Amino acid sequence: ALFSDFSFFLTLGVRTLLPVLQVEQYEISTKSPNHKEVTWFQVLLQNGNSEQVTVIFFIYTGSKTHLYEGDITPKRHRNAIVCPFNWCFWPKSSNGLVVIPYVISSSYTHEEKALIVGAIQEYETLICIHFIDRTTETDYIYISPKDGCWSYFGKVGGSQVVSVRKGGCMRKGIIQHELNHALGIANNLGLKYDYSSVMHYHRFAFSNTSGKRFGLSNLDVAKINKLYKCGIHSTLLSNVTGSFSSTIYRSSYPKNTNSVWLIRIPANKIFLQFNSLYIQSSSDCASNYILVYDGGSRRDTVFLNKLCRPKHLPSVVSSGNMMLVDLVSDGTALPKFKASYSSGKSPVSPSRPETMSDNFHLCLRAVDDYFKSNAKQMKFKMFEQ
């Protein structure tokens, strides 16, 4: 049914929100693929400054909360699109980090908490957003299994709920989608559209058949870096094979710069090979160096620690589907490197010499318990290349 010139007040609970000027469209009983009923309506709102904005509120099965774009719940006297004077952004510290205290509900299992923590740690790796365990802070994010997947838009103050329902919402990318809303992300910020973004929800994304997401995309990282003016240079590599290199500056690398490359593939192990490497020498590699982690976080095991002038170009094999390369520079050097990676289940010896003697020795490093317990069962095949 269509209505026009019909004024009323939209309410959430007993609180009056914004005066509705005109109902543009109203529809009920829209069926999703799993036959869940979705009620939605589009309205034209007006705030105190007479600024008009069209928004869509959804009410979907399993949630009694009024939501914008299906998963943003509006705060009283808040425009869910506009953030004037950046008042809905989380503050940045003097060290350039945006520190956000958080609490995870005790209702989650150990496995569910680990999934949430893994989603949170990716921000710390790629962006200047650092989530910390709340102690006594007044403003913090409370991640709780409420009635669906939703979040407030931006910082609202106090205990701010991010709802991650058990079951359908427990996906890494969906958790990050809701956290992005809490950071103030609601559109592409003038950047190109990216279907791999965790912010791209398909038509029935809030049904129980919602697809898995692997995590933040390069566009997601660029959005937050732009919004919070982060100084981190970060790149996500998600193809099963690829190559990457340091950015070469004419004079020197920017002072106190961290550049990171996160290799994150859907499955299997990662084989990383440095093809060239030059980093100006410093005492004990203290100022300019490369770190390689066996995983997607700086909290994971360090594969290569403060690499700056190796005798041989190194290669490593991950124990899982993620590997982090971190280039640290104080701006006094010209760090340059090129590296390539591939994925698979059966390792091939990298960087073998052009000529090998009769007494050639191959040293293997056990990277996980599987290789340690099955070392006697490993077979090798020599081949010409």
Protein backbone atom coordinates (compact mmCIF):
# COMPACT_ATOMS: atom_id res chain seq x y z
CA ALA A 1 0.00 0.00 0.00
CA LEU A 2 1.18 3.56 -0.75
CA PHE A 3 0.54 6.54 1.49
CA SER A 4 1.16 10.26 0.91
CA ASP A 5 0.86 13.46 2.97
CA PHE A 6 0.55 11.37 6.11
CA SER A 7 2.46 12.64 9.15
CA PHE A 8 3.19 10.66 12.32
CA PHE A 9 6.02 10.04 14.78
CA LEU A 10 8.30 7.02 14.52
CA THR A 11 8.85 5.55 17.97
CA LEU A 12 11.29 3.02 19.37
CA GLY A 13 9.88 1.64 22.61
CA VAL A 14 8.39 4.67 24.33
CA ARG A 15 10.91 7.20 23.01
CA THR A 16 10.01 9.59 20.20
CA LEU A 17 12.69 9.69 17.52
CA LEU A 18 12.39 11.98 14.50
CA PRO A 19 9.24 13.53 13.02
CA VAL A 20 8.25 11.74 9.84
CA LEU A 21 7.16 14.12 7.08
CA GLN A 22 5.85 11.68 4.55
CA VAL A 23 5.63 7.95 4.06
CA GLU A 24 6.94 7.16 0.59
CA GLN A 25 6.37 3.42 0.55
CA TYR A 26 5.23 0.62 2.80
CA GLU A 27 5.35 -3.09 2.23
CA ILE A 28 4.90 -6.20 4.37
CA SER A 29 5.43 -9.95 4.11
CA THR A 30 8.50 -9.95 1.90
CA LYS A 31 9.75 -13.53 1.86
CA SER A 32 13.43 -14.45 2.07
CA PRO A 33 14.77 -17.74 0.63
CA ASN A 34 14.27 -19.56 3.94
CA HIS A 35 10.67 -18.28 4.11
CA LYS A 36 11.30 -15.86 6.95
CA GLU A 37 9.08 -12.80 6.91
CA VAL A 38 10.63 -9.36 6.60
CA THR A 39 8.69 -6.13 7.12
CA TRP A 40 10.19 -2.94 5.75
CA PHE A 41 9.19 0.62 5.01
CA GLN A 42 10.86 3.65 3.52
CA VAL A 43 10.28 7.04 5.14
CA LEU A 44 11.41 10.63 4.78
CA LEU A 45 12.81 12.09 7.99
CA GLN A 46 13.49 15.63 9.11
CA ASN A 47 15.86 16.64 11.88
CA GLY A 48 16.06 19.85 13.88
CA ASN A 49 18.03 21.59 11.13
CA SER A 50 15.32 20.82 8.57
CA GLU A 51 17.70 18.49 6.76
CA GLN A 52 15.84 15.70 5.03
CA VAL A 53 17.17 12.21 4.47
CA THR A 54 15.50 9.07 3.20
CA VAL A 55 16.22 5.94 5.19
CA ILE A 56 14.91 2.40 5.18
CA PHE A 57 14.02 0.58 8.37
CA PHE A 58 13.80 -3.20 8.45
CA ILE A 59 12.18 -5.43 11.01
CA TYR A 60 13.30 -8.99 10.33
CA THR A 61 12.48 -12.26 12.01
CA GLY A 62 14.34 -12.71 15.29
CA SER A 63 14.78 -9.01 16.05
CA LYS A 64 12.36 -6.55 17.63
CA THR A 65 14.73 -3.62 17.09
CA HIS A 66 14.07 -1.01 14.40
CA LEU A 67 17.07 -1.05 12.09
CA TYR A 68 18.47 1.10 9.31
CA GLU A 69 20.04 -0.80 6.38
CA GLY A 70 19.00 -3.96 8.17
CA ASP A 71 21.55 -3.73 10.95
CA ILE A 72 22.06 -0.16 12.26
CA THR A 73 19.85 0.79 15.18
CA PRO A 74 19.16 4.54 15.42
CA LYS A 75 19.92 6.46 18.61
CA ARG A 76 17.48 9.10 19.88
CA HIS A 77 17.93 12.48 18.13
CA ARG A 78 20.50 10.91 15.79
CA ASN A 79 20.69 11.05 12.05
CA ALA A 80 21.89 7.60 10.96
CA ILE A 81 23.62 9.01 7.86
CA VAL A 82 25.26 12.29 8.85
CA CYS A 83 27.96 12.70 11.52
CA PRO A 84 28.43 16.48 11.90
CA PHE A 85 31.73 17.70 13.37
CA ASN A 86 32.89 14.05 13.66
CA TRP A 87 31.22 13.76 17.06
CA CYS A 88 30.29 10.12 16.48
CA PHE A 89 33.89 8.98 15.87
CA TRP A 90 36.03 7.41 18.57
CA PRO A 91 38.85 9.75 19.74
CA LYS A 92 42.44 9.29 18.60
CA SER A 93 45.23 9.25 21.18
CA SER A 94 48.39 11.35 20.95
CA ASN A 95 50.28 8.28 19.71
CA GLY A 96 48.00 8.05 16.67
CA LEU A 97 46.02 5.04 17.90
CA VAL A 98 42.25 4.89 18.31
CA VAL A 99 41.80 2.87 21.50
CA ILE A 100 38.37 1.30 22.02
CA PRO A 101 37.61 -0.65 25.22
CA TYR A 102 35.37 -3.67 24.76
CA VAL A 103 33.68 -6.47 26.67
CA ILE A 104 32.58 -9.84 25.28
CA SER A 105 29.49 -11.33 26.89
CA SER A 106 30.03 -14.41 29.05
CA SER A 107 27.13 -16.02 27.16
CA TYR A 108 29.48 -16.99 24.32
CA THR A 109 31.37 -20.28 24.26
CA HIS A 110 35.16 -20.40 24.25
CA GLU A 111 35.14 -21.05 20.48
CA GLU A 112 32.76 -18.15 19.82
CA LYS A 113 34.89 -15.79 21.91
CA ALA A 114 37.99 -16.88 19.97
CA LEU A 115 36.21 -16.06 16.69
CA ILE A 116 35.27 -12.60 17.96
CA VAL A 117 38.80 -11.92 19.23
CA GLY A 118 40.24 -13.04 15.88
CA ALA A 119 37.95 -10.59 14.05
CA ILE A 120 39.01 -7.80 16.43
CA GLN A 121 42.75 -8.48 16.11
CA GLU A 122 42.63 -7.87 12.35
CA TYR A 123 41.94 -4.18 13.04
CA GLU A 124 45.06 -3.97 15.21
CA THR A 125 47.11 -5.56 12.43
CA LEU A 126 45.91 -3.45 9.51
CA ILE A 127 44.52 -0.21 10.96
CA CYS A 128 45.20 2.25 13.79
CA ILE A 129 42.16 0.87 15.67
CA HIS A 130 43.14 -1.00 18.84
CA PHE A 131 40.44 -2.79 20.82
CA ILE A 132 41.49 -3.32 24.44
CA ASP A 133 39.87 -5.20 27.33
CA ARG A 134 37.72 -2.79 29.30
CA THR A 135 38.73 -2.06 32.89
CA THR A 136 37.00 1.03 34.29
CA GLU A 137 36.30 3.00 31.09
CA THR A 138 32.87 4.62 30.87
CA ASP A 139 32.51 4.37 27.09
CA TYR A 140 33.01 0.91 25.63
CA ILE A 141 31.63 -1.64 23.18
CA TYR A 142 29.67 -4.55 24.61
CA ILE A 143 29.51 -7.50 22.21
CA SER A 144 26.49 -9.57 23.14
CA PRO A 145 24.20 -12.19 21.51
CA LYS A 146 21.05 -10.06 21.31
CA ASP A 147 18.22 -10.41 18.77
CA GLY A 148 20.14 -10.37 15.49
CA CYS A 149 23.20 -8.81 13.84
CA TRP A 150 23.17 -5.06 14.45
CA SER A 151 25.07 -2.09 15.85
CA TYR A 152 24.68 1.57 16.71
CA PHE A 153 26.25 3.96 14.23
CA GLY A 154 29.45 5.51 15.53
CA LYS A 155 30.28 6.20 19.17
CA VAL A 156 27.18 6.75 21.31
CA GLY A 157 28.70 6.67 24.80
CA GLY A 158 28.30 4.37 27.77
CA SER A 159 27.89 0.65 27.28
CA GLN A 160 27.36 0.43 23.51
CA VAL A 161 25.88 -2.85 22.32
CA VAL A 162 27.07 -4.62 19.19
CA SER A 163 24.70 -7.54 18.72
CA VAL A 164 26.25 -10.73 17.34
CA ARG A 165 23.63 -13.43 17.60
CA LYS A 166 24.77 -17.01 18.05
CA GLY A 167 24.45 -19.03 14.87
CA GLY A 168 23.79 -16.86 11.82
CA CYS A 169 25.89 -13.87 12.93
CA MET A 170 28.94 -15.85 14.04
CA ARG A 171 31.05 -15.17 10.96
CA LYS A 172 34.30 -13.22 11.03
CA GLY A 173 33.24 -10.76 8.34
CA ILE A 174 29.77 -10.22 9.82
CA ILE A 175 31.31 -9.41 13.20
CA GLN A 176 33.61 -6.92 11.47
CA HIS A 177 30.66 -5.47 9.51
CA GLU A 178 28.89 -4.56 12.75
CA LEU A 179 32.10 -3.24 14.33
CA ASN A 180 32.61 -1.04 11.26
CA HIS A 181 29.20 0.52 11.86
CA ALA A 182 30.24 1.18 15.47
CA LEU A 183 33.31 2.96 14.07
CA GLY A 184 31.11 5.20 11.91
CA ILE A 185 31.28 3.39 8.56
CA ALA A 186 27.99 3.51 6.64
CA ASN A 187 29.03 4.11 3.03
CA ASN A 188 32.00 3.90 0.66
CA LEU A 189 33.40 7.36 1.60
CA GLY A 190 33.96 8.19 -2.05
CA LEU A 191 35.92 5.00 -2.69
CA LYS A 192 35.09 2.43 -5.35
CA TYR A 193 32.58 -0.32 -4.61
CA ASP A 194 34.00 -3.70 -3.63
CA TYR A 195 31.93 -6.88 -3.50
CA SER A 196 34.57 -8.50 -1.27
CA SER A 197 34.00 -5.83 1.39
CA VAL A 198 32.49 -6.97 4.66
CA MET A 199 30.15 -3.97 4.27
CA HIS A 200 28.52 -5.54 1.20
CA TYR A 201 25.41 -7.32 2.44
CA HIS A 202 23.40 -9.10 -0.20
CA ARG A 203 19.62 -8.96 -0.31
CA PHE A 204 19.00 -11.72 2.22
CA ALA A 205 22.16 -11.27 4.28
CA PHE A 206 20.23 -11.31 7.54
CA SER A 207 18.57 -14.68 6.97
CA ASN A 208 20.02 -17.83 8.49
CA THR A 209 21.49 -18.70 5.07
CA SER A 210 23.93 -15.79 5.19
CA GLY A 211 27.22 -16.73 3.51
CA LYS A 212 30.60 -16.84 5.20
CA ARG A 213 32.99 -13.92 5.01
CA PHE A 214 36.73 -14.23 5.38
CA GLY A 215 37.35 -10.78 6.83
CA LEU A 216 38.18 -7.18 5.98
CA SER A 217 38.95 -6.29 2.38
CA ASN A 218 41.43 -3.69 1.13
CA LEU A 219 38.49 -1.31 0.65
CA ASP A 220 37.35 -1.81 4.25
CA VAL A 221 40.86 -1.00 5.43
CA ALA A 222 41.04 2.06 3.14
CA LYS A 223 37.69 3.34 4.46
CA ILE A 224 38.73 3.23 8.10
CA ASN A 225 42.21 4.57 7.37
CA LYS A 226 40.58 7.50 5.55
CA LEU A 227 37.98 8.10 8.23
CA TYR A 228 40.45 8.05 11.14
CA LYS A 229 43.49 9.35 9.20
CA CYS A 230 45.60 6.33 10.11
CA GLY A 231 49.27 6.40 9.15
CA ILE A 232 49.59 2.65 8.57
CA HIS A 233 50.33 1.36 5.07
CA SER A 234 48.60 -2.02 4.86
CA THR A 235 47.78 -4.44 2.06
CA LEU A 236 45.67 -7.60 2.05
CA LEU A 237 46.72 -10.41 -0.29
CA SER A 238 43.95 -12.95 -0.81
CA ASN A 239 44.87 -14.72 -4.07
CA VAL A 240 46.28 -18.23 -3.68
CA THR A 241 49.51 -17.07 -5.38
CA GLY A 242 51.02 -13.64 -5.74
CA SER A 243 53.93 -11.30 -5.20
CA PHE A 244 54.51 -8.00 -3.43
CA SER A 245 57.29 -5.51 -2.75
CA SER A 246 58.14 -2.51 -0.61
CA THR A 247 57.34 0.97 -1.87
CA ILE A 248 60.55 2.63 -3.04
CA TYR A 249 60.90 6.30 -2.12
CA ARG A 250 63.35 8.66 -3.79
CA SER A 251 65.03 9.80 -0.59
CA SER A 252 63.97 7.64 2.32
CA TYR A 253 61.07 5.74 3.79
CA PRO A 254 58.65 7.91 5.83
CA LYS A 255 59.84 8.31 9.41
CA ASN A 256 58.67 5.72 11.94
CA THR A 257 56.62 3.90 9.32
CA ASN A 258 55.03 0.49 9.58
CA SER A 259 54.01 -1.20 6.35
CA VAL A 260 52.25 -4.54 6.60
CA TRP A 261 51.20 -7.20 4.13
CA LEU A 262 48.66 -9.73 5.37
CA ILE A 263 48.49 -12.88 3.26
CA ARG A 264 45.11 -14.47 3.93
CA ILE A 265 43.99 -17.31 1.67
CA PRO A 266 40.84 -19.46 2.01
CA ALA A 267 42.69 -22.68 2.91
CA ASN A 268 46.03 -24.55 2.98
CA LYS A 269 49.47 -23.38 4.01
CA ILE A 270 51.43 -20.43 2.63
CA PHE A 271 54.92 -20.72 1.16
CA LEU A 272 56.74 -17.37 1.26
CA GLN A 273 59.98 -16.70 -0.62
CA PHE A 274 61.99 -13.48 -0.53
CA ASN A 275 63.33 -12.87 -4.06
CA SER A 276 65.41 -9.79 -3.23
CA LEU A 277 66.14 -7.89 -0.05
CA TYR A 278 68.13 -4.77 0.75
CA ILE A 279 67.79 -2.88 4.01
CA GLN A 280 70.43 -0.41 5.13
CA SER A 281 72.43 -1.86 7.99
CA SER A 282 71.85 -0.66 11.53
CA SER A 283 73.22 -1.93 14.82
CA ASP A 284 71.60 -5.31 15.51
CA CYS A 285 68.90 -4.46 12.94
CA ALA A 286 67.39 -2.16 15.56
CA SER A 287 65.89 0.55 13.35
CA ASN A 288 65.04 -0.92 9.94
CA TYR A 289 63.95 -4.51 9.59
CA ILE A 290 61.31 -7.03 8.54
CA LEU A 291 59.25 -9.27 10.81
CA VAL A 292 57.34 -12.30 9.52
CA TYR A 293 54.62 -13.87 11.70
CA ASP A 294 53.07 -17.32 11.45
CA GLY A 295 49.50 -16.01 11.44
CA GLY A 296 47.51 -12.83 10.93
CA SER A 297 48.49 -11.00 14.13
CA ARG A 298 51.60 -9.62 15.80
CA ARG A 299 50.64 -11.83 18.72
CA ASP A 300 51.40 -14.94 16.67
CA THR A 301 54.71 -16.81 16.51
CA VAL A 302 57.55 -14.87 14.89
CA PHE A 303 59.01 -16.73 11.89
CA LEU A 304 61.69 -14.22 10.97
CA ASN A 305 62.73 -11.75 13.67
CA LYS A 306 64.28 -8.41 12.68
CA LEU A 307 65.45 -9.48 9.25
CA CYS A 308 67.71 -6.83 7.67
CA ARG A 309 70.87 -8.31 6.18
CA PRO A 310 70.53 -12.07 5.74
CA LYS A 311 73.32 -14.13 4.18
CA HIS A 312 70.74 -16.05 2.17
CA LEU A 313 67.28 -15.04 0.96
CA PRO A 314 64.92 -16.71 3.41
CA SER A 315 61.77 -18.75 2.81
CA VAL A 316 59.16 -19.91 5.31
CA VAL A 317 56.03 -22.08 5.40
CA SER A 318 53.03 -21.14 7.53
CA SER A 319 51.15 -23.53 9.79
CA GLY A 320 47.79 -22.11 8.66
CA ASN A 321 46.17 -19.96 6.00
CA MET A 322 47.54 -16.57 7.17
CA MET A 323 50.97 -14.94 7.30
CA LEU A 324 51.92 -11.38 8.25
CA VAL A 325 54.90 -9.45 6.86
CA ASP A 326 55.75 -6.28 8.82
CA LEU A 327 58.29 -3.73 7.53
CA VAL A 328 59.53 -1.29 10.19
CA SER A 329 61.57 1.81 9.28
CA ASP A 330 62.79 4.86 11.19
CA GLY A 331 63.11 6.85 7.96
CA THR A 332 66.91 6.75 7.78
CA ALA A 333 67.12 3.88 5.29
CA LEU A 334 65.87 2.81 1.89
CA PRO A 335 64.32 -0.59 2.58
CA LYS A 336 63.68 -2.59 -0.57
CA PHE A 337 62.43 -6.11 -0.98
CA LYS A 338 60.47 -8.35 -3.29
CA ALA A 339 58.70 -11.51 -2.23
CA SER A 340 56.37 -14.10 -3.72
CA TYR A 341 54.05 -16.65 -2.18
CA SER A 342 51.99 -19.68 -3.12
CA SER A 343 49.73 -22.14 -1.36
CA GLY A 344 49.45 -25.89 -1.25
CA LYS A 345 49.68 -29.01 0.88
CA SER A 346 52.98 -30.54 -0.32
CA PRO A 347 56.02 -28.32 0.14
CA VAL A 348 58.68 -27.97 -2.56
CA SER A 349 62.18 -26.91 -1.59
CA PRO A 350 62.58 -23.21 -2.50
CA SER A 351 65.73 -21.40 -3.57
CA ARG A 352 67.72 -24.53 -4.30
CA PRO A 353 71.25 -23.82 -5.57
CA GLU A 354 71.95 -23.91 -9.29
CA THR A 355 74.44 -26.74 -8.66
CA MET A 356 74.36 -29.27 -5.85
CA SER A 357 77.16 -31.49 -4.60
CA ASP A 358 76.82 -35.22 -4.00
CA ASN A 359 76.55 -34.56 -0.28
CA PHE A 360 73.71 -32.07 -0.47
CA HIS A 361 71.82 -31.59 2.82
CA LEU A 362 68.27 -30.31 3.13
CA CYS A 363 67.20 -28.86 6.48
CA LEU A 364 63.50 -28.98 7.33
CA ARG A 365 61.81 -26.98 10.05
CA ALA A 366 58.71 -28.45 11.71
CA VAL A 367 56.06 -25.73 11.74
CA ASP A 368 53.26 -27.61 13.48
CA ASP A 369 52.46 -30.75 15.45
CA TYR A 370 51.42 -32.65 12.33
CA PHE A 371 54.88 -32.49 10.78
CA LYS A 372 56.52 -33.27 14.11
CA SER A 373 54.45 -36.42 14.62
CA ASN A 374 54.59 -37.60 11.00
CA ALA A 375 58.20 -36.80 10.15
CA LYS A 376 59.07 -40.47 9.61
CA GLN A 377 56.31 -40.78 7.00
CA MET A 378 57.52 -37.91 4.82
CA LYS A 379 58.73 -38.81 1.34
CA PHE A 380 60.90 -36.76 -0.99
CA LYS A 381 61.19 -36.65 -4.73
CA MET A 382 64.16 -35.17 -6.59
CA PHE A 383 63.44 -33.65 -9.97
CA GLU A 384 65.15 -31.56 -12.61
CA GLN A 385 63.88 -28.05 -13.24
